[in-house]
Amino acid sequence: MYRAPLLGHQGELLLRYTSSLQADRKIVCEVLEVLEAHVEELRESHLIPHEASEDILRELRALKGAPEALFAYRAEDVHEAIEMYLREKLGERAGYVGLGRSRNDHVAAALRLKTARLLLLQLLALAELRSLLLDRAEEWAEVLMPSYTHFRPAQVSTLSLYLASVDEMLSDYSEALAKAFEIALKSPLGAGASAGVSAPLSRERAAGRLFLGKLVTNALYASGSRDFLTIALALSASLAVALSRVAEDLILLSSPQIGYFSLPSEHLATSSIMPHKKNPVTLEIARAAAGEALGNLVAALSILKGLPSGYSLDMQQVNLYAVRSLELVRETLLVLRDIFQKIEISREAMRRDLKEYPVLAPDLAEIISMKTGRPFREVHAELAALVKEDPGGLYGEVERRYGVKADEEAIVRRPVKGSSNPEEVREYVKSARGSVGSLRKQLEELWEKIGPSCSPSAQSS
Amino acid sequence: MYRAPLLGHQGELLLRYTSSLQADRKIVCEVLEVLEAHVEELRESHLIPHEASEDILRELRALKGAPEALFAYRAEDVHEAIEMYLREKLGERAGYVGLGRSRNDHVAAALRLKTARLLLLQLLALAELRSLLLDRAEEWAEVLMPSYTHFRPAQVSTLSLYLASVDEMLSDYSEALAKAFEIALKSPLGAGASAGVSAPLSRERAAGRLFLGKLVTNALYASGSRDFLTIALALSASLAVALSRVAEDLILLSSPQIGYFSLPSEHLATSSIMPHKKNPVTLEIARAAAGEALGNLVAALSILKGLPSGYSLDMQQVNLYAVRSLELVRETLLVLRDIFQKIEISREAMRRDLKEYPVLAPDLAEIISMKTGRPFREVHAELAALVKEDPGGLYGEVERRYGVKADEEAIVRRPVKGSSNPEEVREYVKSARGSVGSLRKQLEELWEKIGPSCSPSAQSS
Amino acid sequence: MYRAPLLGHQGELLLRYTSSLQADRKIVCEVLEVLEAHVEELRESHLIPHEASEDILRELRALKGAPEALFAYRAEDVHEAIEMYLREKLGERAGYVGLGRSRNDHVAAALRLKTARLLLLQLLALAELRSLLLDRAEEWAEVLMPSYTHFRPAQVSTLSLYLASVDEMLSDYSEALAKAFEIALKSPLGAGASAGVSAPLSRERAAGRLFLGKLVTNALYASGSRDFLTIALALSASLAVALSRVAEDLILLSSPQIGYFSLPSEHLATSSIMPHKKNPVTLEIARAAAGEALGNLVAALSILKGLPSGYSLDMQQVNLYAVRSLELVRETLLVLRDIFQKIEISREAMRRDLKEYPVLAPDLAEIISMKTGRPFREVHAELAALVKEDPGGLYGEVERRYGVKADEEAIVRRPVKGSSNPEEVREYVKSARGSVGSLRKQLEELWEKIGPSCSPSAQSS
Amino acid sequence: MYRAPLLGHQGELLLRYTSSLQADRKIVCEVLEVLEAHVEELRESHLIPHEASEDILRELRALKGAPEALFAYRAEDVHEAIEMYLREKLGERAGYVGLGRSRNDHVAAALRLKTARLLLLQLLALAELRSLLLDRAEEWAEVLMPSYTHFRPAQVSTLSLYLASVDEMLSDYSEALAKAFEIALKSPLGAGASAGVSAPLSRERAAGRLFLGKLVTNALYASGSRDFLTIALALSASLAVALSRVAEDLILLSSPQIGYFSLPSEHLATSSIMPHKKNPVTLEIARAAAGEALGNLVAALSILKGLPSGYSLDMQQVNLYAVRSLELVRETLLVLRDIFQKIEISREAMRRDLKEYPVLAPDLAEIISMKTGRPFREVHAELAALVKEDPGGLYGEVERRYGVKADEEAIVRRPVKGSSNPEEVREYVKSARGSVGSLRKQLEELWEKIGPSCSPSAQSS
């Protein structure tokens, strides 16, 4: 309906090539909510006839419950489809909806709202995973496990240090994503195509409806940039990579030869030809999610790279990748939570490797160095020579030579902050639990305020 | 020196393939400062002989002024080279330096310090660019310029709206990067190889020396992750892409056929064969910087993707890309600042295009719609038909039909917040200037505290 | 159906997270054709009852015409859905289908077939675009146009040199993609899960059905790698970037201030608020396609990076990105062809810039250098000084000083192979046309042999 | 020297920001060789005084042996530095070198030559690795090993099937890279800045000097594109990812708990704190190389994305990433060859796992299905139930129920082409060895023809 007066008709290939209508399914709720907020503003500013605004609002609210009709139109995007639908329902009066807005500010508004919501859901999932990890870290505070570097047993450590390490990583992302949320949740409404609109509406009041009153001030920045989105995607990709490392740990350490973990059977799949196979498929998808999030980020950033300022249709192509990424990272957090909730551990397997490999050597070198007052590097070289000669005899030889006992229960209680010492982990858990708890409360309150007003069925379409 | 007792000698190809020594030039200052802080902690904890600590500290301080000697060793990395150097100077006593530390926590500490510094320099460059943009936006508040969408003239706007749009974008990144700085500037010292050290040093006190007392608590997270770095790189890549759009604007709008801007001659280069060419080379490098930052980010994230927890040598390969990216984005900010400081503008060229193209049409459609009380969409279609018929006659026809005058000076003064209206831009400038000013002060104070204690020549090597 | 005996039931989140069923729509035809070929092989090898094979084949052929039923199952992927469907139709007998195969070799076979077809379609679209470019280059052989470097007018050139440059680029990709096609079109059937099957079928005969008799020999490589796919994606991404540069040329040179090209109105869209806008939207999507192809490639390669050998479910996540990329590049070629077919040119605008800017300077410097026998660098410096003084007076001054006339018609006829000289372009066109013609014939014959046997409706689902 | 007449002087920041001089170290040999070939052509075409050409050639040849002097100039790039150097040596006469060329065609020529050489070296390293893998596959043809999928033991297989799978993968890349080599090794000389030169030199004859007579015909394509480079980088990145999977296999299967492989001690490193550690560092760098190659590719493609045609300085920024990537992949091939040459295997560890895990189950299901004539799917379900009940008792129960013996030596001899059957692998080795042998000969002959004429010390600078 937009193009006909100036440009005439367009063939199938080109319509399909440029139309975002099907991809817009992911943001249809937000587009409708944004348009509703806009029409409310037009009404409140007395810029269009009151009756027309009421009619339009009624139709928009109906669409929020059943948006499927929109996707049958031959339209450039969901914005045009909505106008087509409104015109069918309301005739010429529908055309009041176009005042004081452009697709440029409206798609930016819908995307900002969608991004903020997805970030909030991600933050909630993250907080829930953290809560569980902290519970487990406390429960398993005393479970001794070899730590690994270079995928070789490194030192005596605790399972709880591992779990708490994931938690501290998540707490960093929690802070970064909260900042991304703040940057995203600002209203571009009223920015128009590039420089503001001539209709004297109140951008501040409009921002109060969906954006907690926050505003992107500059009309050009508001209508022609996607930095709120690339910041969110960039952080999510980084988080996805961090989660892929957790997935890799669980895949490797639950392999039959290592066997520290037993994965819940719901997280396994078998083979169509190999009846004995138990494959860690959810973790593999979680690992692959890092590649997907990275690819989606590259798509977004390289699409935007070098574009002149102001809206160009290139930007539209970012949307699908962006929503996919933000949803995927959230789901990955949920999946990992489910695994950590149901995972079983084998203390025997962990203890087996603690006995099998000379993982106490580094701490023994430190202890001997302190006890004898000799330079650490010399002691280190001596122990390396002993390991080379006879790894199995190391501990005995150390006790004989230096009078130092290889006691893993003592050594794991390292005397420094943040170490494998169960007391250290417990202290960390206590402090982290407090902050996670209050964070969850805040996030839930925010969700109450900015969660979608669309019906769930529309959302999931 | 590390490998010999256990593993023997290594050939040239393999040493070159795995050694990071040359790449470590970029972080040699930070490695030395970190080691110095560590030895001070050993001394203060009375864990090594006082005299040995003094000797070692003296040598380390000498190295901070002249680190070049380190790069001649046949070493795996700068950490080993330093120990080799110390042993040459101090003999066996040098070996005290190895107590209570691992390369894993020390390289993490050096990288965190380097990252925090580079982020701080980036934030400073960003604040300086913002200050200049705000000055220019005020100076040129009334300069009318066409805005562009899809690289076609779109609406009447102001040059100052453009400049302020860049400023608001930078303010978003300023907040995000400040968060990245907070995440980076935490001390991993004392985390050891993976689970904390057995030497009873104070991690909290050690953190006070270089990290403002902030700590990465968990020893495994501290020694085996690079999230602080990928978060910084991810945000920098996003910023670099945003800056590439500014570069593209300047390249396109200074092209001879458009000519809104004249670039300072220092930012141009000519051709080896074409004596008339004036090529915008610094802007081209600034545009390419987005591709570099994106590539470096992909290198970092895909190297880390799927690694098990704990240090692996893969991580070493991230460092060079990371430092290059963070430096490059900072330099790009400096280069853009230099351009905006010296750029000349052509009001005539801007005015020429405002006359040539019917850029008032969108606002006229709004004004007519409000004046006549008719639906915007209908008026939009009528104006589109008029443009199709005779673009040059649009304004006359509009005045005749609707009694609305096409007055660009009036229209640019759009009645909404954040619009092209010079008053709006002035108000924005006033408020932004205040926050930039206090931010700069904070950043400079931080730099006083955490800037390098190395000599400049070492830093630049 | 695979998991129940060993692993029991799975909840919604996890099924959705891991199932590829909806994404498999893109390869359902190929999966069915591959399974059909396999069952024919089982029949021909007398490995299963003849009647059972006939029943299964009948059902598979029915599914090829109407695969929609498959996507309603609660299945891990389309392979399981097909077995579920067959069991519903045929009962236990359906289970014969599982002999001598694994999903690992079958999904590899379907993907190889799909990839080969998409590459072939890409090659065909590429050849058609080349044919058109060659026609246009001949038609417009004598049209003088400024060439550009650094987006500034550089030299006098011809439109046909530009068109032929795109053609030569495409001819390089044509060769590279043909090699990728050869690598893709090999049969993994019979490779089983990882090491070959125990059923004595003939892999060579099976390869004759869909793969022109070509075989991936090694069973582990056949079942557990995706190099055929990443090679195709890597080359397509490189091509997409090359095409984005063509799109950028057309966007910039059709901008109103430059105006060398008028884009066909079907390739334009207008604004919802700005009634005068004519935005080059198909070209913007074509430009964005480079970002998408690059992102998809990064997803694929970073998913695969560091996986151990043998199939892992990570690989499944590559598929959707891969098909999207290969289709997108083909569509972009079709869109560009449509544009070059309908594009209009403005000789006046080109001539205007040839007069306006001193684009003859570089060749004048060469001519003067040769005429006077003086070093080129000196002449270059003299002309640069003249340009600096008075660009507009350059040609007059050159004629006065050196007796050399600034004749663009003569200069454009440069005396070297492959130059802007219309005779050179015509010669190139003649030779290229011959090779494109025979290539198209070969490609069409190949398509006859390996095109899908599914009904079109199934394919497009 | 180029910029002064038109544009004046430039400050330090901007020179450093834009100059490629230091990065040009990597291509200085090729730049000199290309310039030498050009001056020879000018001489042979009688376009410049004979004596001047002799003087210039003499100086260029001297530089080829000792190019270090060039890097001290204050120059935009190595091309300008060479002209500065020549002018110092020869005075104004040096300026003859500028005729009939541009930096645009010359840097393209140098990069094409460098790319072709690096691809050839990569192909040679690849062929050498293949030769070794084939030797080892033959030597270890009968060594039984579990194959893996999802990093869990899958089936009985052979070590030789694994080695041959790497070989077949490499043979695919060998073909693709040979095509990339063909595309790269074409001469752009004489293309000038964008449209050919006015000096009547022979491009065909010039191409005979360094490019085996092959030509990029179109002057615009020749001077303003980098597709030859992105194609090479794209394939190398894909290969690097494939090699990272080999590295991962070796890292995982040499872990102490699995222990199939013992890595040569030269490929291990130890820890600065953990005296017992043996870390597979060369393999970790080889794994990280995939991330580097991917990042470098993304840098290259996203820098080029959306650039208008013709040279822009953005392209310069690609070079360093490109050379790094192509060198890195070659070194990775050499490192892997060294590992496979020295690696030790543990038949005991492999046999241990073949006994421990029911890896014969899939083939038993096939054999039972064929023996009993029952549908495979039913048998598969029965065996899955047996595994669930008692994995250790599976084989006994199978023999009792179905009369089928679990004989791994028989089962590994699967009756299909390309399977784990040692006879199959031997046959493959025989055929592959022939083609690798003749390929190596060809590659070595090519290297004779196009290897550098620079002194080694210059090359390595």
PDB file of N, CA and C in Angstrom, chain A residues 13 16-17, chain C residues 117-126 128 236 239 243 324-336 447:
ATOM      1  N   LEU A  13       9.541 -12.612  -6.861  1.00  0.00           N
ATOM      2  CA  LEU A  13      10.920 -12.778  -6.399  1.00  0.00           C
ATOM      3  C   LEU A  13      11.360 -11.581  -5.575  1.00  0.00           C
ATOM      4  N   ARG A  16       9.518 -11.292  -2.201  1.00  0.00           N
ATOM      5  CA  ARG A  16      10.042 -12.276  -1.254  1.00  0.00           C
ATOM      6  C   ARG A  16      11.446 -11.898  -0.778  1.00  0.00           C
ATOM      7  N   TYR A  17      12.230 -11.396  -1.713  1.00  0.00           N
ATOM      8  CA  TYR A  17      13.627 -11.057  -1.390  1.00  0.00           C
ATOM      9  C   TYR A  17      13.699  -9.930  -0.370  1.00  0.00           C
TER      10      TYR A  17
ATOM     11  N   ARG C 117      23.032 -29.570  -5.193  1.00  0.00           N
ATOM     12  CA  ARG C 117      21.957 -28.935  -5.975  1.00  0.00           C
ATOM     13  C   ARG C 117      21.979 -27.417  -5.826  1.00  0.00           C
ATOM     14  N   LEU C 118      22.156 -26.954  -4.592  1.00  0.00           N
ATOM     15  CA  LEU C 118      22.169 -25.506  -4.387  1.00  0.00           C
ATOM     16  C   LEU C 118      23.364 -24.865  -5.082  1.00  0.00           C
ATOM     17  N   LEU C 119      24.480 -25.574  -5.091  1.00  0.00           N
ATOM     18  CA  LEU C 119      25.641 -25.050  -5.816  1.00  0.00           C
ATOM     19  C   LEU C 119      25.371 -25.009  -7.315  1.00  0.00           C
ATOM     20  N   LEU C 120      24.706 -26.030  -7.784  1.00  0.00           N
ATOM     21  CA  LEU C 120      24.408 -26.070  -9.216  1.00  0.00           C
ATOM     22  C   LEU C 120      23.457 -24.932  -9.594  1.00  0.00           C
ATOM     23  N   LEU C 121      22.465 -24.700  -8.761  1.00  0.00           N
ATOM     24  CA  LEU C 121      21.552 -23.579  -9.020  1.00  0.00           C
ATOM     25  C   LEU C 121      22.294 -22.247  -8.940  1.00  0.00           C
ATOM     26  N   GLN C 122      23.219 -22.159  -8.015  1.00  0.00           N
ATOM     27  CA  GLN C 122      24.027 -20.945  -7.902  1.00  0.00           C
ATOM     28  C   GLN C 122      24.866 -20.760  -9.173  1.00  0.00           C
ATOM     29  N   LEU C 123      25.453 -21.843  -9.630  1.00  0.00           N
ATOM     30  CA  LEU C 123      26.269 -21.770 -10.848  1.00  0.00           C
ATOM     31  C   LEU C 123      25.422 -21.380 -12.054  1.00  0.00           C
ATOM     32  N   LEU C 124      24.207 -21.893 -12.105  1.00  0.00           N
ATOM     33  CA  LEU C 124      23.326 -21.530 -13.216  1.00  0.00           C
ATOM     34  C   LEU C 124      22.954 -20.047 -13.159  1.00  0.00           C
ATOM     35  N   ALA C 125      22.607 -19.571 -11.974  1.00  0.00           N
ATOM     36  CA  ALA C 125      22.246 -18.158 -11.837  1.00  0.00           C
ATOM     37  C   ALA C 125      23.434 -17.272 -12.183  1.00  0.00           C
ATOM     38  N   LEU C 126      24.592 -17.744 -11.798  1.00  0.00           N
ATOM     39  CA  LEU C 126      25.816 -17.013 -12.081  1.00  0.00           C
ATOM     40  C   LEU C 126      26.059 -16.948 -13.590  1.00  0.00           C
ATOM     41  N   GLU C 128      23.831 -17.142 -15.913  1.00  0.00           N
ATOM     42  CA  GLU C 128      22.821 -16.281 -16.540  1.00  0.00           C
ATOM     43  C   GLU C 128      23.136 -14.805 -16.328  1.00  0.00           C
ATOM     44  N   SER C 236      30.882 -19.247  -1.058  1.00  0.00           N
ATOM     45  CA  SER C 236      29.672 -18.437  -1.241  1.00  0.00           C
ATOM     46  C   SER C 236      29.749 -17.140  -0.458  1.00  0.00           C
ATOM     47  N   LEU C 239      31.920 -14.847  -2.399  1.00  0.00           N
ATOM     48  CA  LEU C 239      31.147 -14.336  -3.535  1.00  0.00           C
ATOM     49  C   LEU C 239      30.136 -13.285  -3.086  1.00  0.00           C
ATOM     50  N   LEU C 243      29.659  -9.535  -4.430  1.00  0.00           N
ATOM     51  CA  LEU C 243      28.394  -8.999  -4.951  1.00  0.00           C
ATOM     52  C   LEU C 243      27.940  -7.768  -4.171  1.00  0.00           C
ATOM     53  N   ARG C 324      20.261 -21.631   4.160  1.00  0.00           N
ATOM     54  CA  ARG C 324      19.897 -20.219   4.025  1.00  0.00           C
ATOM     55  C   ARG C 324      20.942 -19.458   3.205  1.00  0.00           C
ATOM     56  N   SER C 325      22.195 -19.696   3.483  1.00  0.00           N
ATOM     57  CA  SER C 325      23.267 -18.977   2.790  1.00  0.00           C
ATOM     58  C   SER C 325      23.316 -19.321   1.309  1.00  0.00           C
ATOM     59  N   LEU C 326      23.253 -20.607   1.018  1.00  0.00           N
ATOM     60  CA  LEU C 326      23.395 -21.006  -0.382  1.00  0.00           C
ATOM     61  C   LEU C 326      22.201 -20.525  -1.205  1.00  0.00           C
ATOM     62  N   GLU C 327      21.017 -20.534  -0.591  1.00  0.00           N
ATOM     63  CA  GLU C 327      19.842 -20.012  -1.303  1.00  0.00           C
ATOM     64  C   GLU C 327      19.946 -18.502  -1.489  1.00  0.00           C
ATOM     65  N   LEU C 328      20.400 -17.838  -0.462  1.00  0.00           N
ATOM     66  CA  LEU C 328      20.450 -16.378  -0.487  1.00  0.00           C
ATOM     67  C   LEU C 328      21.389 -15.868  -1.576  1.00  0.00           C
ATOM     68  N   VAL C 329      22.535 -16.505  -1.712  1.00  0.00           N
ATOM     69  CA  VAL C 329      23.488 -16.052  -2.721  1.00  0.00           C
ATOM     70  C   VAL C 329      22.901 -16.262  -4.113  1.00  0.00           C
ATOM     71  N   ARG C 330      22.227 -17.377  -4.304  1.00  0.00           N
ATOM     72  CA  ARG C 330      21.587 -17.593  -5.603  1.00  0.00           C
ATOM     73  C   ARG C 330      20.544 -16.512  -5.880  1.00  0.00           C
ATOM     74  N   GLU C 331      19.702 -16.226  -4.899  1.00  0.00           N
ATOM     75  CA  GLU C 331      18.670 -15.210  -5.116  1.00  0.00           C
ATOM     76  C   GLU C 331      19.296 -13.847  -5.403  1.00  0.00           C
ATOM     77  N   THR C 332      20.390 -13.574  -4.748  1.00  0.00           N
ATOM     78  CA  THR C 332      21.058 -12.296  -4.970  1.00  0.00           C
ATOM     79  C   THR C 332      21.557 -12.196  -6.411  1.00  0.00           C
ATOM     80  N   LEU C 333      22.048 -13.302  -6.935  1.00  0.00           N
ATOM     81  CA  LEU C 333      22.469 -13.310  -8.343  1.00  0.00           C
ATOM     82  C   LEU C 333      21.272 -13.044  -9.257  1.00  0.00           C
ATOM     83  N   LEU C 334      20.132 -13.647  -8.949  1.00  0.00           N
ATOM     84  CA  LEU C 334      18.936 -13.432  -9.766  1.00  0.00           C
ATOM     85  C   LEU C 334      18.476 -11.976  -9.699  1.00  0.00           C
ATOM     86  N   VAL C 335      18.532 -11.414  -8.498  1.00  0.00           N
ATOM     87  CA  VAL C 335      18.102 -10.026  -8.319  1.00  0.00           C
ATOM     88  C   VAL C 335      19.016  -9.077  -9.087  1.00  0.00           C
ATOM     89  N   LEU C 336      20.308  -9.320  -9.019  1.00  0.00           N
ATOM     90  CA  LEU C 336      21.237  -8.458  -9.750  1.00  0.00           C
ATOM     91  C   LEU C 336      21.017  -8.585 -11.253  1.00  0.00           C
ATOM     92  N   TRP C 447      21.897 -30.650 -14.216  1.00  0.00           N
ATOM     93  CA  TRP C 447      20.644 -30.478 -13.484  1.00  0.00           C
ATOM     94  C   TRP C 447      19.622 -31.532 -13.896  1.00  0.00           C
TER      95      TRP C 447
END
